[in-house]
mmCIF file of C-alpha atoms in Angstrom:
data_model
loop_
_atom_site.group_PDB
_atom_site.id
_atom_site.type_symbol
_atom_site.label_atom_id
_atom_site.label_comp_id
_atom_site.label_asym_id
_atom_site.label_seq_id
_atom_site.Cartn_x
_atom_site.Cartn_y
_atom_site.Cartn_z
ATOM 1 C CA MET A 26 -8.143 21.080 -7.381
ATOM 2 C CA PRO A 27 -10.915 23.653 -7.512
ATOM 3 C CA PHE A 28 -10.700 27.332 -6.770
ATOM 4 C CA VAL A 29 -13.167 28.812 -4.304
ATOM 5 C CA ARG A 30 -14.824 32.168 -3.821
ATOM 6 C CA ARG A 31 -15.566 33.116 -0.224
ATOM 7 C CA ASN A 32 -17.906 35.718 1.298
ATOM 8 C CA PRO A 33 -16.725 38.288 3.879
ATOM 9 C CA GLN A 34 -17.465 35.768 6.665
ATOM 10 C CA GLY A 35 -15.016 33.307 5.084
ATOM 11 C CA GLU A 36 -17.669 30.864 3.885
ATOM 12 C CA ILE A 37 -17.390 29.308 0.443
ATOM 13 C CA VAL A 38 -20.007 30.708 -1.906
ATOM 14 C CA ALA A 39 -18.746 29.346 -5.227
ATOM 15 C CA ILE A 40 -16.505 26.642 -6.636
ATOM 16 C CA LEU A 41 -14.680 27.348 -9.862
ATOM 17 C CA ARG A 42 -12.613 25.266 -12.213
ATOM 18 C CA ASP A 43 -10.356 28.175 -13.138
ATOM 19 C CA GLN A 44 -8.740 30.867 -11.048
ATOM 20 C CA GLU A 45 -10.406 34.287 -11.093
ATOM 21 C CA THR A 46 -9.514 37.622 -9.508
ATOM 22 C CA ASP A 47 -11.917 37.032 -6.603
ATOM 23 C CA ALA A 48 -11.232 33.280 -6.456
ATOM 24 C CA GLN A 49 -7.505 32.811 -5.920
ATOM 25 C CA GLU A 50 -7.711 30.127 -3.225
ATOM 26 C CA GLU A 51 -7.226 26.567 -4.434
ATOM 27 C CA LEU A 52 -8.416 23.756 -2.157
ATOM 28 C CA PRO A 53 -7.880 19.993 -2.266
ATOM 29 C CA ASN A 54 -10.989 17.971 -3.081
ATOM 30 C CA ASP A 55 -11.202 16.598 0.456
ATOM 31 C CA HIS A 56 -10.894 19.945 2.274
ATOM 32 C CA PRO A 57 -13.520 20.182 5.083
ATOM 33 C CA ASP A 58 -14.781 23.608 3.911
ATOM 34 C CA LEU A 59 -15.287 22.303 0.393
ATOM 35 C CA LEU A 60 -17.058 19.152 1.597
ATOM 36 C CA ALA A 61 -19.315 21.223 3.860
ATOM 37 C CA PHE A 62 -20.233 23.504 0.943
ATOM 38 C CA LEU A 63 -21.141 20.429 -1.113
ATOM 39 C CA GLY A 64 -23.270 19.095 1.748
ATOM 40 C CA ARG A 65 -21.030 16.129 2.430
ATOM 41 C CA ASP A 66 -19.889 14.921 5.834
ATOM 42 C CA PRO A 67 -16.136 15.638 6.100
ATOM 43 C CA GLY A 68 -15.766 12.506 8.232
ATOM 44 C CA GLU A 69 -17.232 10.369 5.477
ATOM 45 C CA SER A 70 -14.258 9.656 3.274
ATOM 46 C CA PHE A 71 -13.968 7.219 0.419
ATOM 47 C CA ALA A 72 -11.508 5.213 2.508
ATOM 48 C CA ALA A 73 -14.080 4.666 5.249
ATOM 49 C CA LEU A 74 -16.807 3.865 2.737
ATOM 50 C CA ASP A 75 -14.477 1.523 0.853
ATOM 51 C CA ALA A 76 -13.619 -0.360 4.052
ATOM 52 C CA ASP A 77 -17.323 -0.842 4.802
ATOM 53 C CA PHE A 78 -18.028 -1.895 1.225
ATOM 54 C CA ILE A 79 -15.174 -4.400 1.249
ATOM 55 C CA ARG A 80 -16.739 -6.010 4.318
ATOM 56 C CA VAL A 81 -20.078 -6.216 2.466
ATOM 57 C CA LEU A 82 -18.375 -7.884 -0.511
ATOM 58 C CA GLU A 83 -16.588 -10.335 1.759
ATOM 59 C CA ASP A 84 -19.901 -11.242 3.443
ATOM 60 C CA LEU A 85 -21.538 -11.622 0.023
ATOM 61 C CA ILE A 86 -18.781 -13.979 -1.136
ATOM 62 C CA ASP A 87 -19.179 -16.010 2.071
ATOM 63 C CA ALA A 88 -22.948 -16.231 1.541
ATOM 64 C CA LEU A 89 -22.517 -17.372 -2.069
ATOM 65 C CA ILE A 90 -19.979 -20.009 -0.990
ATOM 66 C CA ASP A 91 -22.247 -21.203 1.850
ATOM 67 C CA LYS A 92 -25.157 -21.605 -0.606
ATOM 68 C CA GLY A 93 -22.982 -23.485 -3.076
ATOM 69 C CA VAL A 94 -23.396 -20.850 -5.772
ATOM 70 C CA LEU A 95 -19.675 -20.064 -5.778
ATOM 71 C CA ARG A 96 -16.537 -21.984 -4.902
ATOM 72 C CA VAL A 97 -13.411 -20.290 -3.609
ATOM 73 C CA THR A 98 -11.547 -21.945 -6.466
ATOM 74 C CA ASP A 99 -13.819 -20.076 -8.926
ATOM 75 C CA LEU A 100 -12.089 -16.859 -7.874
ATOM 76 C CA PRO A 101 -8.804 -15.758 -9.441
ATOM 77 C CA HIS A 102 -5.738 -16.811 -7.472
ATOM 78 C CA GLY A 103 -5.010 -13.237 -6.355
ATOM 79 C CA ALA A 104 -8.556 -12.827 -5.042
ATOM 80 C CA GLN A 105 -8.298 -16.157 -3.186
ATOM 81 C CA ARG A 106 -5.077 -14.983 -1.511
ATOM 82 C CA LYS A 107 -6.530 -11.642 -0.478
ATOM 83 C CA LEU A 108 -9.730 -13.191 0.831
ATOM 84 C CA SER A 109 -7.782 -15.764 2.790
ATOM 85 C CA ALA A 110 -5.498 -13.085 4.256
ATOM 86 C CA ARG A 111 -8.483 -10.976 5.380
ATOM 87 C CA LYS A 112 -10.201 -13.964 6.960
ATOM 88 C CA GLY A 113 -7.007 -14.951 8.774
ATOM 89 C CA LEU A 114 -6.487 -11.445 10.095
ATOM 90 C CA ARG A 115 -10.104 -11.181 11.217
ATOM 91 C CA ARG A 116 -9.838 -14.532 13.062
ATOM 92 C CA ARG A 117 -6.671 -13.394 14.828
ATOM 93 C CA LEU A 118 -8.221 -10.075 15.818
ATOM 94 C CA ILE A 119 -11.400 -11.684 17.082
ATOM 95 C CA GLY A 120 -9.343 -14.228 19.022
ATOM 96 C CA ALA A 121 -7.211 -11.495 20.548
ATOM 97 C CA LEU A 122 -10.318 -9.602 21.655
ATOM 98 C CA ASP A 123 -12.059 -12.676 23.113
ATOM 99 C CA LEU A 124 -10.511 -12.342 26.561
ATOM 100 C CA LEU A 125 -12.986 -14.554 28.397
ATOM 101 C CA GLY A 126 -13.580 -17.313 25.878
ATOM 102 C CA ASP A 127 -16.773 -19.368 25.706
ATOM 103 C CA GLN A 128 -16.424 -21.277 28.997
ATOM 104 C CA ASP A 129 -15.545 -18.501 31.421
ATOM 105 C CA VAL A 130 -18.269 -17.008 33.590
ATOM 106 C CA ILE A 131 -18.094 -13.709 35.398
#
């Protein structure tokens, strides 16, 4: 965790690897003040980005399978299980949210 130096207004003005007399405060890497100083959106975490990226990879795998470039059986068994579990969960969630179905008219 880095140490920070703040100005009289409480804003971070420097990030240091080691503690100094005017930089005693140690912050976690995901602290909002530290992210703001680095110009990063505090709401943009690796977890959120990873979730989006996983969806991209899943769509890519589906596209490769649809084009015949890849077979599910080409993937390691663990990857097959995880992919199948995600697809099953997504189907259940989509089904649970489809309150009207295809035939119902409002």
